[in-house]
Amino acid sequence: MKSFSEQIKEKPWKGWILFIGTVLFVFMLGLLASLIIERRSEAVFAYAPQNNFEGIESDNSKWGKNFPREYESYLETLDTSFRSKHNGSQTIDELQDNPRLVVLWAGYAFSKDYKQGRGHYYAIDDIYNTLRTGAPNDSVKSPMPSTCWTCKSPDVPRMMQKLSKDSANGIAEFYTGNWERWGKEVVNPIGCADCHDAKTMQLTITRPALIEAFERQGKDITKATHQEMRSLVCAQCHVEYYFDKHKHKDANYLTFPWDKGMTVEAAEAYYDSISFSDWTHSLSKTPMIKAQHPDYETFLLGTHAKRGVSCADCHMPYKSQGGVKFTDHHIQSPLNNVANSCQVCHREDAKMLMTDVYERQDKIKENVTILEDLLVKAHVEAKYAWDKGATEEQMKEILQDIRHAQWRWDYSVAAHGASFHASVEISRIVASGINLAHEARLKLSKLHGKMGIDETIAMPDISTKEKAQAYVGLNMDKLRSDKNEFLQKTVPQWKAKN
Amino acid sequence: MKSFSEQIKEKPWKGWILFIGTVLFVFMLGLLASLIIERRSEAVFAYAPQNNFEGIESDNSKWGKNFPREYESYLETLDTSFRSKHNGSQTIDELQDNPRLVVLWAGYAFSKDYKQGRGHYYAIDDIYNTLRTGAPNDSVKSPMPSTCWTCKSPDVPRMMQKLSKDSANGIAEFYTGNWERWGKEVVNPIGCADCHDAKTMQLTITRPALIEAFERQGKDITKATHQEMRSLVCAQCHVEYYFDKHKHKDANYLTFPWDKGMTVEAAEAYYDSISFSDWTHSLSKTPMIKAQHPDYETFLLGTHAKRGVSCADCHMPYKSQGGVKFTDHHIQSPLNNVANSCQVCHREDAKMLMTDVYERQDKIKENVTILEDLLVKAHVEAKYAWDKGATEEQMKEILQDIRHAQWRWDYSVAAHGASFHASVEISRIVASGINLAHEARLKLSKLHGKMGIDETIAMPDISTKEKAQAYVGLNMDKLRSDKNEFLQKTVPQWKAKN
């Protein structure tokens, strides 16, 4: 056999073929590389912060120009068809579904109106619409403090920054006054600037309450890892909180009750230690604690948190479009998106995974309903004792049991998805609530005996929301007509400013 | 360059080297193949059923000759050092650890003695030793029926087979008479023939109760898959059961209460529908149900069962020895063997996995303790009402609540590992038990009021097992001295027969 060089000597055209072939191949390789670089730069462009925002930009659409994929997926939160498919309406009227809630919250704004929120994009509209915020106008104030805006909009960190420029107590200043105070300022729904730094696009904490809670725990939130931040930006709002009225003169200072720990018992002990109550129950006269949504706290006690999963991993899973991988900003229940959330780790059939979730929820719901029923009875029986002349001394322990039992109930149900996030923990809390509610009723039964009350105490007819609201003494027609006027007159003025 | 054939022509010895080399290589290859075949046949030998057993062979050591690996790993269940490391003794005295149990089981054998079993190998010794079986001799009968042997030994299917040859009601015959009836027959601890067919070595169901329960559910147990059988052989014994006294004249016919379903509520409804009670509580006079160990039923409601995991997968995981893969017959808690059980699927640190288990158990235990405390009070308060002259009519609903509450408690704690196998389900059951126990106490409080009892009812001192046993009227010295005599005189006679 002849060597290649010998062959070339005989037939020189073979060398030319090789040469031209190589040139062509290298040229194609260059083209390919160029294509890859182009796609890459496209990706880099989409992520690079190219803006000239001054301070905190609360207009989400402006961010959308640089981050079309994230913004467009965020806009998908506008679609409530998933919900209406199930319920025939955009929101779930929780009081209508479960009129017991009206009695449990008697004397408190939640007994007027409690609907499931429609998601971040509707934050502003929903807070206008709820009867809880009342109908402020030039002469009437809202029953809610300005602090209620805190989680509704990127206008909040914008305003806090602005107020802090003028005053050392800018944050407290934001928390001061009634709800209507910031009606013309807070207009953009929850969005980009709530979680992102405009200069670096890094996740950032914009709400002081979380930073302050970390500080009091001796932790520095700026040391959090990126994966921790993928939960902590949510924990700015999805937590249990209260308004501290003693921290700064007239302010309702937003505070997390984490100083004794982050469990339901630790928060309870904290509230007890400062004798805090959100309101006094209008039937039982119990100094109540309203649980907000301790989502982050309960999430931390579940399996997913322990395995290092973040909120965003399931509620904002990664997505691909045109070769670009990005975080889906259509924040939603993972059950609407099992393929990209659960199934990334769990290689089981989607239907089976969903059944698992619903089974957990149903098992816990069963005892939640028992607990609600017991609490309604306890409030009514306590009212009966008061009406018959029970003394504060006689009622003290009973009210403490009711306070703690309802706190445990509310903690379990107010947290979004808690019975999935930490099923065993929530089930434990509900059981302890059942025990406490019964303790209250047992003490009431003994007190009634002692007071010579031996008739069976009639339970009110609370078979509908309307009946329950009438029972707790609410004038719903007035509340609704005032709200309509507010929506027609005041809201357009607030919106007009922009 | 010269071709190989040209080289051979020049130097013929090169060809010889190649030839001899090839011969050597092929020879070594043959050796290797032979070695592999030998190892394989060794494995096949170890698994092949080479026995000439007649009928059911209950002597485990005879099986061990053919299956040394399985038998030797089975013998490891003799080692209780893991347990004594934790508790300083081979068994846990549950009554000593938790004297409330004595009151909960007042009037029933479990209040005399309840120790954690030491595992399959000790099944016979443990049933000799427990005070529950009493001290039968020529003139005294055991308080327990012959049926109590059913899960203790491969002598049971052997005897059932033998009795069935002589009678159409052989199974019922086995269940007839008192415990001592089979003392000389049932002597080998739980072992090979309980789960294996000697001819085929396939898993097999040897206990009629499971086959019958399947039949009543319209299912054919012979259609079970191999993986299902890896749980069903355990489900022959690790289930809730009762003794049906109506099925066959004098027999205590072992029966599973599954006809209405396999949940705690379904079994409760079944027992209620036939007005079944295991005993009448000596304090509260409640017709009680003693939950046995509904391990299989609760396991079925957990995540592992839903993912197709069998009992054997975790409690008898595969093991390798000398190239042979076999099932580890050292049946034990997977927590003693995390690497071969949990970590086959869960790629997490062993310590973290164990912490997960303990956390679930602790959360449930917390409410179990509350429930036990409530049940003790309910029994004592019911006794008080009876003592003061309460009528059956007045007590009826109260006793029903106590019955159901204690059934739910017992179901949760009697099942081995239930609070891990199905944490959310068990937590649900415990919460419902707390509610029912409180309902009973509330009704008692009202009844006491109606009867003019207004003093606080003193709770007995049950701070130790001894005090609790004295309170429920047990003569422990007598029980123990009788038992010693039984162990010294009767047991040697029973054992001598063999």
mmCIF file with all atom_site columns, N, CA and C in Angstrom, chain B residues 88-107:
data_model
loop_
_atom_site.group_PDB
_atom_site.id
_atom_site.type_symbol
_atom_site.label_atom_id
_atom_site.label_alt_id
_atom_site.label_comp_id
_atom_site.label_asym_id
_atom_site.label_entity_id
_atom_site.label_seq_id
_atom_site.pdbx_PDB_ins_code
_atom_site.Cartn_x
_atom_site.Cartn_y
_atom_site.Cartn_z
_atom_site.occupancy
_atom_site.B_iso_or_equiv
_atom_site.pdbx_formal_charge
_atom_site.auth_seq_id
_atom_site.auth_comp_id
_atom_site.auth_asym_id
_atom_site.auth_atom_id
_atom_site.pdbx_PDB_model_num
ATOM 1  N N  . GLY B 1 88  ? -31.246 -0.204 78.309 1.00 0.00 ? 88  GLY B N  1
ATOM 2  C CA . GLY B 1 88  ? -30.639 -0.948 79.399 1.00 0.00 ? 88  GLY B CA 1
ATOM 3  C C  . GLY B 1 88  ? -31.305 -2.288 79.648 1.00 0.00 ? 88  GLY B C  1
ATOM 4  N N  . SER B 1 89  ? -32.343 -2.616 78.849 1.00 0.00 ? 89  SER B N  1
ATOM 5  C CA . SER B 1 89  ? -32.947 -3.935 79.001 1.00 0.00 ? 89  SER B CA 1
ATOM 6  C C  . SER B 1 89  ? -33.403 -4.421 77.631 1.00 0.00 ? 89  SER B C  1
ATOM 7  N N  . GLN B 1 90  ? -33.683 -5.700 77.558 1.00 0.00 ? 90  GLN B N  1
ATOM 8  C CA . GLN B 1 90  ? -34.044 -6.261 76.261 1.00 0.00 ? 90  GLN B CA 1
ATOM 9  C C  . GLN B 1 90  ? -35.426 -5.808 75.804 1.00 0.00 ? 90  GLN B C  1
ATOM 10 N N  . THR B 1 91  ? -36.281 -5.544 76.761 1.00 0.00 ? 91  THR B N  1
ATOM 11 C CA . THR B 1 91  ? -37.634 -5.150 76.395 1.00 0.00 ? 91  THR B CA 1
ATOM 12 C C  . THR B 1 91  ? -37.941 -3.800 77.031 1.00 0.00 ? 91  THR B C  1
ATOM 13 N N  . ILE B 1 92  ? -38.919 -3.130 76.469 1.00 0.00 ? 92  ILE B N  1
ATOM 14 C CA . ILE B 1 92  ? -39.377 -1.884 77.076 1.00 0.00 ? 92  ILE B CA 1
ATOM 15 C C  . ILE B 1 92  ? -40.653 -2.214 77.837 1.00 0.00 ? 92  ILE B C  1
ATOM 16 N N  . ASP B 1 93  ? -40.675 -1.900 79.135 1.00 0.00 ? 93  ASP B N  1
ATOM 17 C CA . ASP B 1 93  ? -41.893 -2.092 79.919 1.00 0.00 ? 93  ASP B CA 1
ATOM 18 C C  . ASP B 1 93  ? -42.766 -0.859 79.719 1.00 0.00 ? 93  ASP B C  1
ATOM 19 N N  . GLU B 1 94  ? -43.744 -1.002 78.837 1.00 0.00 ? 94  GLU B N  1
ATOM 20 C CA . GLU B 1 94  ? -44.554 0.158  78.451 1.00 0.00 ? 94  GLU B CA 1
ATOM 21 C C  . GLU B 1 94  ? -45.373 0.677  79.625 1.00 0.00 ? 94  GLU B C  1
ATOM 22 N N  . LEU B 1 95  ? -45.808 -0.210 80.512 1.00 0.00 ? 95  LEU B N  1
ATOM 23 C CA . LEU B 1 95  ? -46.624 0.219  81.658 1.00 0.00 ? 95  LEU B CA 1
ATOM 24 C C  . LEU B 1 95  ? -45.802 1.043  82.643 1.00 0.00 ? 95  LEU B C  1
ATOM 25 N N  . GLN B 1 96  ? -44.532 0.656  82.762 1.00 0.00 ? 96  GLN B N  1
ATOM 26 C CA . GLN B 1 96  ? -43.640 1.401  83.649 1.00 0.00 ? 96  GLN B CA 1
ATOM 27 C C  . GLN B 1 96  ? -43.349 2.783  83.057 1.00 0.00 ? 96  GLN B C  1
ATOM 28 N N  . ASP B 1 97  ? -43.100 2.795  81.761 1.00 0.00 ? 97  ASP B N  1
ATOM 29 C CA . ASP B 1 97  ? -42.829 4.067  81.083 1.00 0.00 ? 97  ASP B CA 1
ATOM 30 C C  . ASP B 1 97  ? -44.031 4.995  81.124 1.00 0.00 ? 97  ASP B C  1
ATOM 31 N N  . ASN B 1 98  ? -45.235 4.427  81.113 1.00 0.00 ? 98  ASN B N  1
ATOM 32 C CA . ASN B 1 98  ? -46.436 5.242  80.972 1.00 0.00 ? 98  ASN B CA 1
ATOM 33 C C  . ASN B 1 98  ? -47.585 4.602  81.753 1.00 0.00 ? 98  ASN B C  1
ATOM 34 N N  . PRO B 1 99  ? -47.616 4.847  83.076 1.00 0.00 ? 99  PRO B N  1
ATOM 35 C CA . PRO B 1 99  ? -48.611 4.171  83.920 1.00 0.00 ? 99  PRO B CA 1
ATOM 36 C C  . PRO B 1 99  ? -50.067 4.501  83.568 1.00 0.00 ? 99  PRO B C  1
ATOM 37 N N  . ARG B 1 100 ? -50.285 5.541  82.768 1.00 0.00 ? 100 ARG B N  1
ATOM 38 C CA . ARG B 1 100 ? -51.658 5.829  82.320 1.00 0.00 ? 100 ARG B CA 1
ATOM 39 C C  . ARG B 1 100 ? -52.274 4.616  81.620 1.00 0.00 ? 100 ARG B C  1
ATOM 40 N N  . LEU B 1 101 ? -51.411 3.828  80.953 1.00 0.00 ? 101 LEU B N  1
ATOM 41 C CA . LEU B 1 101 ? -51.912 2.668  80.207 1.00 0.00 ? 101 LEU B CA 1
ATOM 42 C C  . LEU B 1 101 ? -52.655 1.694  81.124 1.00 0.00 ? 101 LEU B C  1
ATOM 43 N N  . VAL B 1 102 ? -52.183 1.584  82.358 1.00 0.00 ? 102 VAL B N  1
ATOM 44 C CA . VAL B 1 102 ? -52.815 0.657  83.305 1.00 0.00 ? 102 VAL B CA 1
ATOM 45 C C  . VAL B 1 102 ? -54.278 1.050  83.518 1.00 0.00 ? 102 VAL B C  1
ATOM 46 N N  . VAL B 1 103 ? -54.514 2.348  83.635 1.00 0.00 ? 103 VAL B N  1
ATOM 47 C CA . VAL B 1 103 ? -55.887 2.817  83.829 1.00 0.00 ? 103 VAL B CA 1
ATOM 48 C C  . VAL B 1 103 ? -56.707 2.652  82.550 1.00 0.00 ? 103 VAL B C  1
ATOM 49 N N  . LEU B 1 104 ? -56.075 2.950  81.420 1.00 0.00 ? 104 LEU B N  1
ATOM 50 C CA . LEU B 1 104 ? -56.811 2.847  80.159 1.00 0.00 ? 104 LEU B CA 1
ATOM 51 C C  . LEU B 1 104 ? -57.266 1.411  79.893 1.00 0.00 ? 104 LEU B C  1
ATOM 52 N N  . TRP B 1 105 ? -56.481 0.453  80.367 1.00 0.00 ? 105 TRP B N  1
ATOM 53 C CA . TRP B 1 105 ? -56.819 -0.955 80.131 1.00 0.00 ? 105 TRP B CA 1
ATOM 54 C C  . TRP B 1 105 ? -57.354 -1.649 81.387 1.00 0.00 ? 105 TRP B C  1
ATOM 55 N N  . ALA B 1 106 ? -57.855 -0.870 82.323 1.00 0.00 ? 106 ALA B N  1
ATOM 56 C CA . ALA B 1 106 ? -58.334 -1.454 83.585 1.00 0.00 ? 106 ALA B CA 1
ATOM 57 C C  . ALA B 1 106 ? -59.392 -2.519 83.308 1.00 0.00 ? 106 ALA B C  1
ATOM 58 N N  . GLY B 1 107 ? -59.189 -3.691 83.916 1.00 0.00 ? 107 GLY B N  1
ATOM 59 C CA . GLY B 1 107 ? -60.122 -4.790 83.705 1.00 0.00 ? 107 GLY B CA 1
ATOM 60 C C  . GLY B 1 107 ? -59.721 -5.691 82.549 1.00 0.00 ? 107 GLY B C  1
#
